[in-house]
Amino acid sequence: MQQYLQSWAGRATTRAVETVVLHSTDDNPFPGTHARVLARGYGCSYGDVCLPVDAAVLCTELRRIRSFDTETGIICAEAGLQLGDLVALTIPHGWTLPVLPGIGSVSIGGAIANDIHGKSHHWAGTFGRWVRRFELLRSDGRVECSPSVNTDLFCATIGGLGLTGIITWAELELVRCPSPWMECRHVPFRSLEEYAACVEQSEKEYEYVVAWCDLSNRGKVTGIIHAARFCEQPADRQMQGSKRAAIEHLPRLPFGVFTRPTVWLGNRLRHLVHRMRAESIEYYHTVLFPFNGIPWNHLFGRRGFFQLHAVLPAPGYIDAATALLKVLWESNVPLPLCVLKNFSSLQSPGILSFPIPGMSIAIDIPNTSRAHEALQTIIAEIVERGGRIYPAKDALMGPEQFQRMYPLWHQVERLRDPRCCSEFWQRVTKLT
Amino acid sequence: MIGKSILIVGATSAIARHAARALLPAYQHFVLAARNHAQLAEFAAQLSGLGAGSVHTLGYDAAHDINRDLIAEAKELLGELPDTVLIAHGLLPTDEESWRTVETIENVFRTNTISVFALCAQVSRHFEHRGHGILAVISSVAADRGRMSNFLYAASKAALDVFLDGLRLQWQSRSPALHVLTIKPGFVRTPMTAHLRRTPLAVSAERVGTSIARLILRQSSGRRYIPWWWRPIMTIVANLPDWVLRQVKV
């Protein structure tokens, strides 16, 4: 079927592409023609890494659990299973994924291909560190990869943006959790310096730490550090299902709701809510998947939005962040969301893995020409300072910039399946 | 056993098929009960192909197997009680005048009402003992008001609604983890309604099936209309005077 595919942030393929649904029993999904394909899950990547050039292989029907050992916490599942569904199955048995993104609809294959990180980076590192082995479907057959077998392909696939083939299943390591309930603490901060001091303390005590920032007052960064850890089952709480809001199915709005006044108002409300409670006990769902049930991407309207997601290297990340925010404030764009997270020095096996020690900053910006210009300036600045941009979120960086940030990209290009390509890879490597 | 388990009675109906598909992957273990063995086997194979952990089938004819303890049979197949029971079978008489024969009356009530009451009683016995579980039963919006057409069907479903209301109160007084969900779909395009005139209010079986799955996953209870706008419509229809319904002949 020919269709236009969209990324999470609203960018669409430049032309209609062929889509094929892959089933577990199917043999070779590479169509008879010489089309270049790309595995695709639920389209949760913001930029063009999830947009194919000629054809997309949809892995959404690969949702089988192949095996699960409740003693050792090793699960083998097909790549199209969503991480939210996976933890819903394992948490009743006392096991959870160590690395979870902010939205549960990410597939296992996507999590490996983008080597995702989460609120637990300070002890768990990236998703790729918990992958024991997986199967790749390449144009020349099936290959099983693990840290000891086909090591180079294993390392190229983790963070490999789906270019080395189609991941069909993966074996993952889980960690223990005593119950589905989490103890949360919300610590306010009034400057980036204060953030840096508080976050270190929180990371010592809590497993999941992330900071939300309010950028609506020019020149001033305030926010709240959300820290959480799994706790024993509280006596007064009942096990409950996922309570999703009814607005989940809101279609993409014809206009964006975020302007500087509405963002200011929203941030005030959020501060107010958290001033009333510094500590709470919540179901894992509300803590780990804050975006589930909110059609956040649809609130930006037809033009979509950009997410600037960069890591600023460890010494001097406060200066870098201040410089970057100054550019954004001067361009007068609304900044509805800003999330901070510190990255530890834990290494990922992935060659193109994004995290380096330092501070990760993610800012959502509605798509306007002013935002476009400001982002170009910021990306250039980040490259100069030795930082990195996250390919999964990027829409703007140029080939020189990408190749300076990820000097090892040649290794992935060498192992890339000649029949796999994405719009992103075409852009940053200038391939045609 | 990883994942939840469900017993679906009337599993080959279009709505139940879509609901079962949408319950994956949170639900991994399925016991499917239905009358048509061939369709049942075909659907079971399809469901395992989609990634279900285990799929069992049971031959069951609602009109005749009233005395069978289906829950105990499901327990034997699964090794434990199912977390959820979805009752989806139903009979809609095709002939408008058929309510005049005792045979049809008995057939409709045995299928739509008595067999469901019997199943509910069995489910109750097992679930109340265990302390948690979801019982979801497909009723109909038609049950809210007798109309000129199909009122035998409406009456059989109305009895069901009232029975489930009572059961819900009973269960709620025992444990907050026992849920009775009365699902009231509006006009759905399914094989059962293929002979009826099409209306603009009709929705697809897929939409109803996924909504049912969502309600079950959210552990909702109460009378739930699908789509939700049938609730205000039926509130109005239920309160219309007779002469209006006589005039519009719906």
XYZ file of C-alpha atoms in Angstrom:
682
model
C 0.000 0.000 0.000
C 1.313 3.445 -0.940
C 1.091 6.021 1.831
C 2.712 9.067 3.357
C 4.358 8.203 6.645
C 4.795 10.705 9.425
C 7.285 11.062 12.219
C 6.130 11.799 15.754
C 6.859 15.510 15.408
C 4.774 15.781 12.244
C 7.332 15.599 9.451
C 6.163 13.404 6.571
C 7.966 11.451 3.881
C 8.657 13.594 0.848
C 6.666 11.190 -1.320
C 4.285 8.296 -0.801
C 6.164 5.105 0.042
C 5.278 1.434 -0.186
C 4.433 -0.187 3.179
C 4.640 -3.902 3.901
C 3.512 -5.533 7.161
C 5.980 -8.117 8.454
C 4.634 -11.228 10.240
C 6.687 -13.643 12.334
C 6.241 -16.435 9.810
C 7.183 -14.328 6.781
C 10.390 -15.137 5.018
C 11.950 -12.305 3.148
C 10.264 -8.931 3.431
C 12.696 -7.304 1.024
C 10.371 -6.779 -1.934
C 11.230 -8.220 -5.314
C 12.236 -4.826 -6.641
C 15.401 -2.961 -5.716
C 13.614 -0.671 -3.258
C 15.522 0.522 -0.218
C 13.533 -0.382 2.892
C 13.477 0.712 6.509
C 12.019 -1.157 9.479
C 9.359 0.915 11.197
C 7.466 0.457 14.450
C 5.049 3.005 15.846
C 6.695 6.128 14.390
C 7.785 7.568 17.746
C 11.007 9.113 16.426
C 10.718 12.867 16.130
C 12.826 13.400 13.048
C 13.427 11.603 9.789
C 15.237 8.526 11.146
C 11.884 6.686 10.963
C 11.085 7.819 7.419
C 12.044 5.381 4.647
C 13.306 6.329 1.223
C 11.374 3.807 -0.902
C 9.522 1.335 1.309
C 8.725 0.728 4.972
C 8.537 -2.671 6.643
C 6.023 -2.345 9.473
C 7.005 -4.498 12.452
C 3.817 -3.781 14.402
C 2.540 -7.351 14.031
C 5.669 -8.840 15.632
C 4.428 -8.853 19.213
C 5.030 -12.379 20.426
C 6.738 -13.160 23.717
C 9.158 -15.938 22.807
C 10.231 -16.795 26.339
C 10.351 -15.293 29.801
C 12.248 -16.709 32.730
C 10.762 -15.369 35.958
C 13.777 -16.629 37.935
C 16.550 -14.891 35.983
C 14.540 -12.037 34.479
C 15.571 -12.752 30.909
C 12.899 -12.091 28.331
C 12.954 -12.830 24.655
C 10.333 -10.961 22.651
C 9.652 -9.937 19.094
C 10.793 -6.491 18.046
C 7.373 -4.930 17.496
C 6.280 -5.339 21.107
C 5.812 -1.976 22.776
C 7.897 -1.311 25.876
C 4.816 -0.208 27.838
C 3.111 -3.528 27.098
C 6.286 -5.416 27.938
C 6.633 -3.949 31.423
C 2.900 -4.387 32.035
C 3.522 -8.116 31.520
C 6.694 -8.390 33.611
C 6.012 -6.033 36.545
C 3.456 -8.410 38.161
C 6.329 -10.942 38.273
C 8.664 -8.422 39.936
C 10.753 -7.531 36.893
C 11.061 -4.287 34.959
C 13.108 -2.933 32.083
C 16.022 -0.907 33.452
C 15.794 1.670 30.646
C 12.407 3.124 29.779
C 11.557 6.114 27.584
C 8.942 8.745 28.475
C 6.303 7.137 26.254
C 5.324 3.478 26.409
C 4.504 3.025 22.732
C 8.140 2.691 21.648
C 8.911 -0.744 20.166
C 11.799 -2.972 21.243
C 13.334 -2.718 17.774
C 13.149 1.073 17.869
C 14.643 1.142 21.350
C 17.661 -0.845 20.135
C 18.026 1.001 16.841
C 18.107 4.371 18.604
C 19.915 3.037 21.680
C 17.445 4.934 23.833
C 18.195 6.216 27.307
C 15.896 7.078 30.165
C 15.626 8.528 33.619
C 17.927 5.784 34.882
C 21.032 6.604 32.853
C 23.102 7.231 36.012
C 23.071 3.514 36.890
C 21.637 1.673 33.877
C 23.216 3.475 30.942
C 21.461 2.994 27.610
C 19.067 0.312 26.352
C 21.850 -1.367 24.375
C 23.658 -2.368 27.574
C 20.745 -4.672 28.495
C 20.443 -6.441 25.143
C 21.863 -9.973 25.274
C 21.261 -10.938 21.667
C 18.952 -10.313 18.750
C 18.178 -11.500 15.260
C 18.749 -9.300 12.242
C 16.913 -9.889 8.991
C 19.230 -8.687 6.243
C 18.763 -8.767 2.503
C 21.122 -11.771 2.420
C 19.468 -13.744 5.228
C 19.008 -13.979 8.989
C 21.914 -13.235 11.341
C 21.992 -13.696 15.101
C 24.091 -11.100 16.915
C 25.352 -10.892 20.491
C 28.394 -9.384 22.225
C 30.316 -12.596 21.392
C 28.810 -13.630 18.047
C 28.862 -11.205 15.095
C 30.173 -8.568 17.478
C 30.724 -5.884 14.857
C 27.169 -6.187 13.580
C 25.878 -6.201 17.181
C 27.674 -2.923 17.931
C 26.641 -1.341 14.646
C 22.968 -2.240 15.151
C 22.730 -0.772 18.660
C 22.107 2.860 17.875
C 22.376 1.894 14.206
C 19.092 3.631 13.254
C 17.731 0.495 11.562
C 20.305 0.650 8.787
C 21.951 -2.722 9.383
C 18.762 -4.722 8.789
C 15.424 -5.478 10.409
C 15.495 -6.576 14.044
C 12.949 -9.401 14.394
C 13.402 -10.402 18.033
C 15.660 -9.547 20.933
C 16.635 -11.054 24.266
C 16.712 -8.520 27.079
C 17.871 -8.490 30.653
C 15.435 -7.150 33.253
C 15.982 -5.834 36.769
C 14.033 -6.589 39.954
C 11.311 -4.303 41.253
C 9.397 -5.049 44.457
C 5.977 -3.763 43.322
C 4.406 -1.566 40.626
C 4.418 1.389 43.029
C 6.996 4.135 43.135
C 8.100 6.552 45.814
C 8.506 9.991 44.261
C 10.156 13.185 45.394
C 9.807 16.531 43.654
C 12.624 19.003 44.360
C 12.306 22.568 43.015
C 15.367 24.451 41.755
C 15.839 28.114 40.800
C 18.940 28.080 38.583
C 21.094 25.692 36.574
C 23.763 25.738 39.301
C 21.169 24.695 41.846
C 20.006 21.953 39.438
C 23.546 20.580 39.109
C 23.938 20.388 42.878
C 20.488 18.848 43.577
C 20.607 16.297 40.782
C 23.791 14.698 42.100
C 22.190 14.222 45.494
C 18.996 12.762 43.966
C 20.916 10.338 41.763
C 22.549 8.832 44.842
C 19.199 8.003 46.417
C 16.818 7.403 43.505
C 16.768 5.107 40.483
C 14.834 7.388 38.142
C 15.758 11.075 38.013
C 14.704 13.700 35.487
C 14.186 17.453 35.658
C 11.441 19.518 34.131
C 12.344 23.134 33.361
C 10.311 26.276 33.020
C 11.852 28.580 30.396
C 8.969 31.031 30.132
C 10.748 33.759 32.124
C 13.510 35.149 29.965
C 16.955 34.753 31.490
C 15.726 32.601 34.351
C 15.719 28.820 34.573
C 13.481 27.323 37.236
C 12.091 23.838 37.476
C 11.517 20.659 39.411
C 13.661 17.551 39.718
C 11.454 14.455 39.683
C 13.131 11.557 41.452
C 11.508 8.150 41.914
C 12.305 4.617 42.993
C 10.316 1.395 43.164
C 9.043 0.643 46.664
C 7.199 -2.143 48.473
C 3.462 -2.511 47.825
C 1.737 0.151 49.967
C -0.945 -1.425 52.145
C -3.618 1.112 51.286
C -3.238 1.027 47.492
C -4.968 -1.329 45.098
C -3.370 -2.741 41.987
C -4.841 -0.781 39.096
C -4.907 -0.853 35.346
C -3.659 1.923 33.127
C -6.050 4.816 33.443
C -5.660 6.572 30.156
C -7.375 9.845 29.475
C -10.097 10.174 26.867
C -8.113 12.821 24.967
C -5.697 10.135 23.828
C -7.274 10.015 20.376
C -7.291 13.730 19.735
C -6.458 14.255 16.057
C -3.680 16.613 15.008
C -5.052 20.100 15.630
C -5.241 22.488 12.665
C -3.347 25.122 14.703
C -0.797 24.993 17.487
C -1.909 25.749 21.051
C 1.522 26.848 22.255
C 2.221 30.578 22.229
C 4.350 32.426 24.767
C 1.343 33.434 26.960
C -0.221 29.925 27.005
C 3.147 28.346 27.784
C 3.674 30.843 30.610
C 0.255 29.996 32.043
C 0.820 26.260 31.747
C 4.145 26.506 33.538
C 2.616 28.530 36.399
C -0.023 25.810 36.855
C 2.594 23.106 36.901
C 4.657 24.935 39.539
C 1.487 25.365 41.608
C 0.586 21.681 41.466
C 4.032 20.601 42.610
C 4.296 23.212 45.353
C 1.448 21.411 47.090
C 3.172 18.028 47.218
C 6.857 17.364 47.650
C 6.513 13.601 48.036
C 4.037 11.042 46.751
C 3.498 7.369 46.045
C 2.355 6.700 42.495
C 1.701 3.852 40.104
C 4.701 3.241 37.836
C 2.685 4.214 34.801
C 2.225 7.861 35.777
C 5.894 8.238 36.723
C 7.658 6.398 33.912
C 5.319 7.181 31.020
C 4.185 10.778 31.643
C 3.342 11.190 27.953
C 0.986 8.204 27.712
C -2.559 9.398 27.229
C -1.521 12.905 26.172
C -1.450 13.523 22.404
C 1.407 15.978 22.997
C 2.631 15.938 19.387
C -0.853 16.750 18.086
C -1.058 19.918 20.156
C 1.535 21.622 17.970
C -0.782 21.810 14.980
C -0.261 20.977 11.331
C 3.242 22.461 11.114
C 4.534 20.168 13.838
C 7.512 21.008 15.979
C 11.238 20.538 16.490
C 12.840 18.931 19.433
C 16.351 20.040 20.173
C 17.870 17.123 22.075
C 21.554 17.572 22.747
C 24.128 16.411 25.226
C 26.531 19.067 26.490
C 29.870 17.603 27.633
C 30.530 17.392 31.361
C 32.806 20.189 32.456
C 31.189 23.475 31.567
C 27.743 22.242 30.632
C 26.153 25.081 32.561
C 27.930 27.674 30.378
C 26.954 25.799 27.224
C 23.329 25.530 28.328
C 23.194 29.220 29.223
C 24.585 30.196 25.815
C 22.115 27.932 24.050
C 19.127 29.239 26.001
C 20.190 32.831 25.316
C 19.855 32.224 21.574
C 16.392 30.734 22.068
C 15.192 33.555 24.294
C 16.470 36.165 21.839
C 14.511 34.554 19.022
C 11.244 34.970 20.988
C 9.890 31.455 20.326
C 7.534 29.709 22.780
C 9.303 26.900 24.685
C 6.541 24.636 26.051
C 8.787 21.875 27.339
C 12.346 21.527 28.515
C 13.733 18.368 30.104
C 17.162 17.994 31.716
C 18.968 14.784 32.597
C 22.568 14.090 33.493
C 24.428 11.357 31.628
C 26.947 9.214 33.439
C 30.144 7.804 31.973
C 28.597 4.320 31.450
C 29.607 3.164 27.966
C 27.181 1.676 25.470
C 28.238 -1.079 23.070
C 26.657 0.915 20.226
C 28.921 2.681 17.758
C 26.480 5.517 17.068
C 25.196 5.691 20.631
C 24.200 9.222 21.608
C 25.024 9.655 25.326
C 28.399 11.026 26.420
C 29.125 12.173 30.001
C 27.462 15.519 30.567
C 23.984 17.009 30.632
C 21.250 16.149 28.186
C 18.841 18.943 27.330
C 15.639 18.437 25.331
C 13.543 21.413 24.281
C 10.327 21.328 22.230
C 9.882 24.275 19.876
C 6.898 24.837 17.534
C 7.945 24.817 13.878
C 8.382 28.433 12.719
C 11.016 30.098 10.565
C 12.403 31.895 13.622
C 12.774 28.595 15.469
C 14.487 27.153 12.400
C 17.101 29.938 12.339
C 17.744 29.790 16.079
C 18.227 26.024 15.929
C 20.766 26.283 13.107
C 22.832 28.670 15.248
C 22.501 26.410 18.290
C 23.513 23.249 16.444
C 26.651 24.958 15.137
C 27.453 26.090 18.679
C 26.946 22.596 20.118
C 29.297 21.109 17.521
C 31.936 23.698 18.456
C 31.657 22.841 22.138
C 32.059 19.103 21.508
C 28.441 18.224 22.244
C 26.134 15.911 20.310
C 22.665 16.016 18.806
C 20.389 12.956 19.165
C 19.725 11.508 15.667
C 16.288 10.189 16.753
C 15.114 13.742 17.416
C 17.061 15.676 14.823
C 15.660 17.246 11.676
C 18.150 19.947 10.832
C 21.803 19.037 11.200
C 24.022 19.012 8.132
C 26.373 16.255 6.940
C 29.557 17.989 8.199
C 28.001 18.536 11.604
C 26.830 14.933 11.911
C 30.174 13.535 10.815
C 32.046 15.710 13.342
C 29.772 14.603 16.182
C 29.827 10.915 15.236
C 33.286 10.310 13.712
C 32.713 6.530 13.753
C 29.762 6.732 11.328
C 31.934 5.114 8.622
C 31.886 1.847 10.554
C 28.082 1.769 10.462
C 28.049 2.757 6.811
C 30.378 -0.160 6.080
C 28.032 -2.635 7.817
C 24.838 -1.031 6.558
C 22.616 -3.364 4.564
C 22.785 -1.978 1.023
C 19.002 -2.416 0.861
C 18.307 -0.321 3.996
C 18.196 3.450 4.053
C 16.349 6.273 5.757
C 15.753 9.889 4.815
C 17.961 10.814 7.768
C 20.900 8.752 6.533
C 20.576 10.222 3.058
C 20.683 13.712 4.547
C 23.647 13.305 6.887
C 25.817 11.201 4.598
C 24.817 12.898 1.352
C 24.070 9.536 -0.239
C 21.675 9.436 -3.128
C 2.374 -17.759 33.512
C 3.169 -14.395 31.951
C 0.297 -12.127 30.944
C -3.384 -12.260 31.763
C -5.921 -14.846 30.693
C -9.456 -14.550 29.358
C -12.384 -16.819 28.572
C -14.371 -15.563 25.588
C -17.796 -17.101 25.054
C -19.101 -16.572 21.535
C -15.522 -16.004 20.428
C -16.169 -16.280 16.704
C -18.508 -13.271 16.619
C -17.061 -10.312 14.741
C -16.944 -8.070 17.803
C -15.293 -10.728 19.984
C -12.633 -11.391 17.354
C -11.639 -7.745 17.207
C -11.722 -7.446 20.999
C -9.444 -10.494 21.381
C -6.964 -9.066 18.896
C -6.893 -5.722 20.693
C -6.361 -7.416 24.081
C -2.980 -8.661 22.903
C -0.308 -8.435 24.228
C -1.539 -7.618 27.756
C -3.649 -10.780 27.556
C -1.558 -13.777 26.524
C -3.816 -16.748 27.287
C -7.140 -17.304 25.587
C -9.890 -19.860 26.002
C -12.296 -19.484 23.119
C -15.755 -20.997 23.338
C -18.160 -21.059 20.399
C -20.544 -23.293 18.484
C -18.873 -23.461 15.079
C -15.808 -25.725 15.375
C -14.303 -24.845 12.002
C -14.485 -21.094 12.571
C -13.199 -21.571 16.094
C -10.117 -23.498 14.959
C -9.418 -20.956 12.245
C -9.652 -18.034 14.679
C -7.511 -19.814 17.294
C -4.776 -20.304 14.708
C -5.025 -16.664 13.724
C -4.724 -15.548 17.332
C -1.629 -17.648 17.996
C -0.161 -16.242 14.800
C -0.624 -12.771 16.236
C 1.455 -13.670 19.258
C -0.872 -15.112 21.903
C 1.002 -17.232 24.449
C -1.602 -20.006 24.445
C -4.998 -20.455 22.788
C -7.489 -23.170 23.818
C -10.870 -23.861 22.293
C -14.110 -25.228 23.701
C -17.180 -26.271 21.748
C -20.171 -24.557 23.338
C -23.769 -24.119 22.220
C -25.446 -21.475 24.371
C -28.966 -22.707 23.679
C -28.277 -26.281 24.819
C -25.245 -26.321 27.129
C -26.806 -24.332 29.947
C -25.797 -26.804 32.626
C -22.123 -26.960 31.685
C -19.629 -25.289 34.019
C -17.580 -23.514 31.359
C -15.453 -21.680 33.924
C -14.268 -24.915 35.490
C -13.452 -26.269 32.029
C -11.461 -23.104 31.251
C -9.668 -23.436 34.586
C -8.647 -26.948 33.684
C -7.273 -25.847 30.306
C -5.400 -22.836 31.674
C -4.241 -24.351 34.939
C -5.834 -21.459 36.824
C -8.977 -19.347 36.758
C -9.109 -16.834 33.885
C -8.606 -13.204 34.952
C -11.466 -12.066 32.762
C -14.612 -13.552 31.212
C -16.110 -11.927 28.123
C -19.563 -13.128 27.100
C -20.218 -12.132 23.517
C -22.789 -14.553 22.116
C -26.233 -13.420 21.087
C -29.122 -14.242 18.802
C -31.066 -11.710 16.759
C -34.196 -13.181 15.142
C -34.207 -12.424 11.429
C -37.971 -12.492 11.017
C -39.928 -9.508 12.398
C -43.006 -11.639 13.127
C -41.126 -14.470 14.786
C -41.944 -13.272 18.308
C -45.389 -14.801 17.831
C -44.046 -18.345 18.082
C -43.230 -19.854 21.451
C -40.346 -21.732 19.904
C -38.532 -18.512 18.913
C -39.244 -16.887 22.258
C -37.699 -19.822 24.024
C -34.739 -19.962 21.675
C -33.956 -16.237 21.980
C -34.270 -16.234 25.747
C -32.254 -19.391 26.186
C -29.403 -17.979 24.063
C -29.397 -14.334 25.065
C -30.549 -14.477 28.649
C -30.759 -17.791 30.481
C -27.419 -19.113 29.249
C -25.747 -15.830 30.269
C -27.412 -15.913 33.706
C -26.127 -19.451 34.140
C -22.604 -18.440 33.126
C -22.736 -15.424 35.441
C -23.716 -17.644 38.335
C -20.752 -19.923 37.660
C -18.364 -16.999 37.203
C -19.637 -15.538 40.472
C -18.969 -18.704 42.381
C -15.339 -18.836 41.192
C -14.534 -15.112 41.181
C -16.073 -14.281 44.558
C -13.957 -17.014 46.081
C -10.789 -15.645 44.473
C -11.581 -11.977 45.174
C -10.773 -10.395 41.833
C -11.823 -10.612 38.203
C -13.624 -8.883 35.385
C -16.911 -10.072 33.904
C -17.740 -8.286 30.660
C -21.041 -9.010 28.928
C -22.197 -7.629 25.606
C -25.727 -6.292 25.848
C -27.272 -3.720 23.510
C -28.568 -0.166 23.422
C -31.851 -1.655 22.176
C -32.504 -2.900 25.714
C -33.212 0.630 26.940
C -36.599 0.934 25.231
C -38.917 -1.461 23.466
C -39.595 -0.393 19.921
C -41.852 -1.681 17.198
C -39.158 -3.900 15.728
C -37.015 -6.534 17.394
C -38.562 -6.088 20.812
C -38.131 -9.739 21.675
C -34.381 -9.301 21.310
C -34.559 -6.012 23.254
C -36.498 -7.714 26.044
C -33.956 -10.518 26.344
C -31.127 -7.992 26.591
C -33.075 -5.781 29.026
C -33.392 -8.690 31.429
C -29.646 -9.143 31.121
C -28.945 -5.483 31.944
C -31.004 -5.601 35.116
C -29.466 -8.891 36.206
C -25.944 -7.501 35.703
C -26.794 -4.300 37.599
C -27.710 -6.414 40.586
C -24.672 -8.635 40.259
C -22.433 -5.563 40.075
C -23.770 -4.272 43.390
C -23.290 -7.690 44.980
C -19.697 -7.912 43.772
C -18.856 -4.330 44.745
C -19.917 -5.050 48.299
C -17.520 -8.006 48.398
C -14.321 -6.684 46.841
C -13.250 -3.552 44.942
C -11.320 -5.781 42.527
C -14.444 -7.515 41.159
C -15.801 -5.734 38.098
C -19.011 -6.244 36.129
C -18.956 -4.456 32.800
C -22.179 -4.200 30.792
C -21.176 -3.323 27.246
C -23.892 -1.632 25.248
C -22.879 -1.247 21.620
C -25.113 0.703 19.284
C -25.810 -0.462 15.756
C -22.761 -2.437 14.596
C -22.065 -3.690 11.096
C -21.653 -7.433 11.743
C -22.930 -10.652 10.158
C -25.685 -10.677 12.833
C -27.100 -7.366 11.586
C -26.367 -7.864 7.874
C -30.068 -8.285 7.023
C -31.128 -5.011 8.672
C -31.431 -1.653 6.982
C -28.191 0.380 7.198
C -28.223 3.469 9.360
C -25.780 6.379 9.444
C -25.216 5.677 13.151
C -23.693 2.256 12.450
C -20.065 1.724 13.439
C -17.645 -1.038 12.495
C -17.117 -4.181 14.552
C -13.445 -3.295 14.759
C -14.168 -0.010 16.492
C -16.486 -1.685 18.991
C -14.003 -4.514 19.570
C -11.100 -2.189 20.322
C -13.309 -0.103 22.615
C -14.285 -3.228 24.544
C -10.623 -4.200 24.869
C -9.815 -0.729 26.156
C -12.585 -0.890 28.754
C -11.355 -4.287 29.939
C -7.731 -3.151 30.108
C -8.776 -0.087 32.099
C -10.808 -2.277 34.441
C -13.918 -0.183 33.939
C -17.258 -1.265 35.308
C -20.879 -0.162 34.930
C -23.103 0.195 31.880
C -20.871 1.468 29.105
C -22.198 2.647 25.737
C -20.096 2.220 22.594
C -19.667 4.750 21.064
C -20.287 6.945 24.091
C -22.865 9.162 22.331
C -25.439 6.380 22.479
C -25.906 7.194 26.168
C -27.512 10.634 25.628
C -29.422 9.319 22.605
C -30.890 6.387 24.534
C -31.690 8.590 27.536
C -33.885 10.653 25.221
C -35.358 7.664 23.383
C -36.193 5.898 26.636
C -38.219 8.905 27.755
C -40.093 9.557 24.517
C -43.867 9.115 24.693
C -45.325 6.179 22.793
C -46.949 8.288 20.055
C -43.549 9.577 18.925
C -42.132 6.095 18.529
C -45.333 5.037 16.757
C -44.895 7.882 14.290
C -41.196 7.412 13.467
C -41.502 3.609 13.277
C -37.899 2.875 14.254
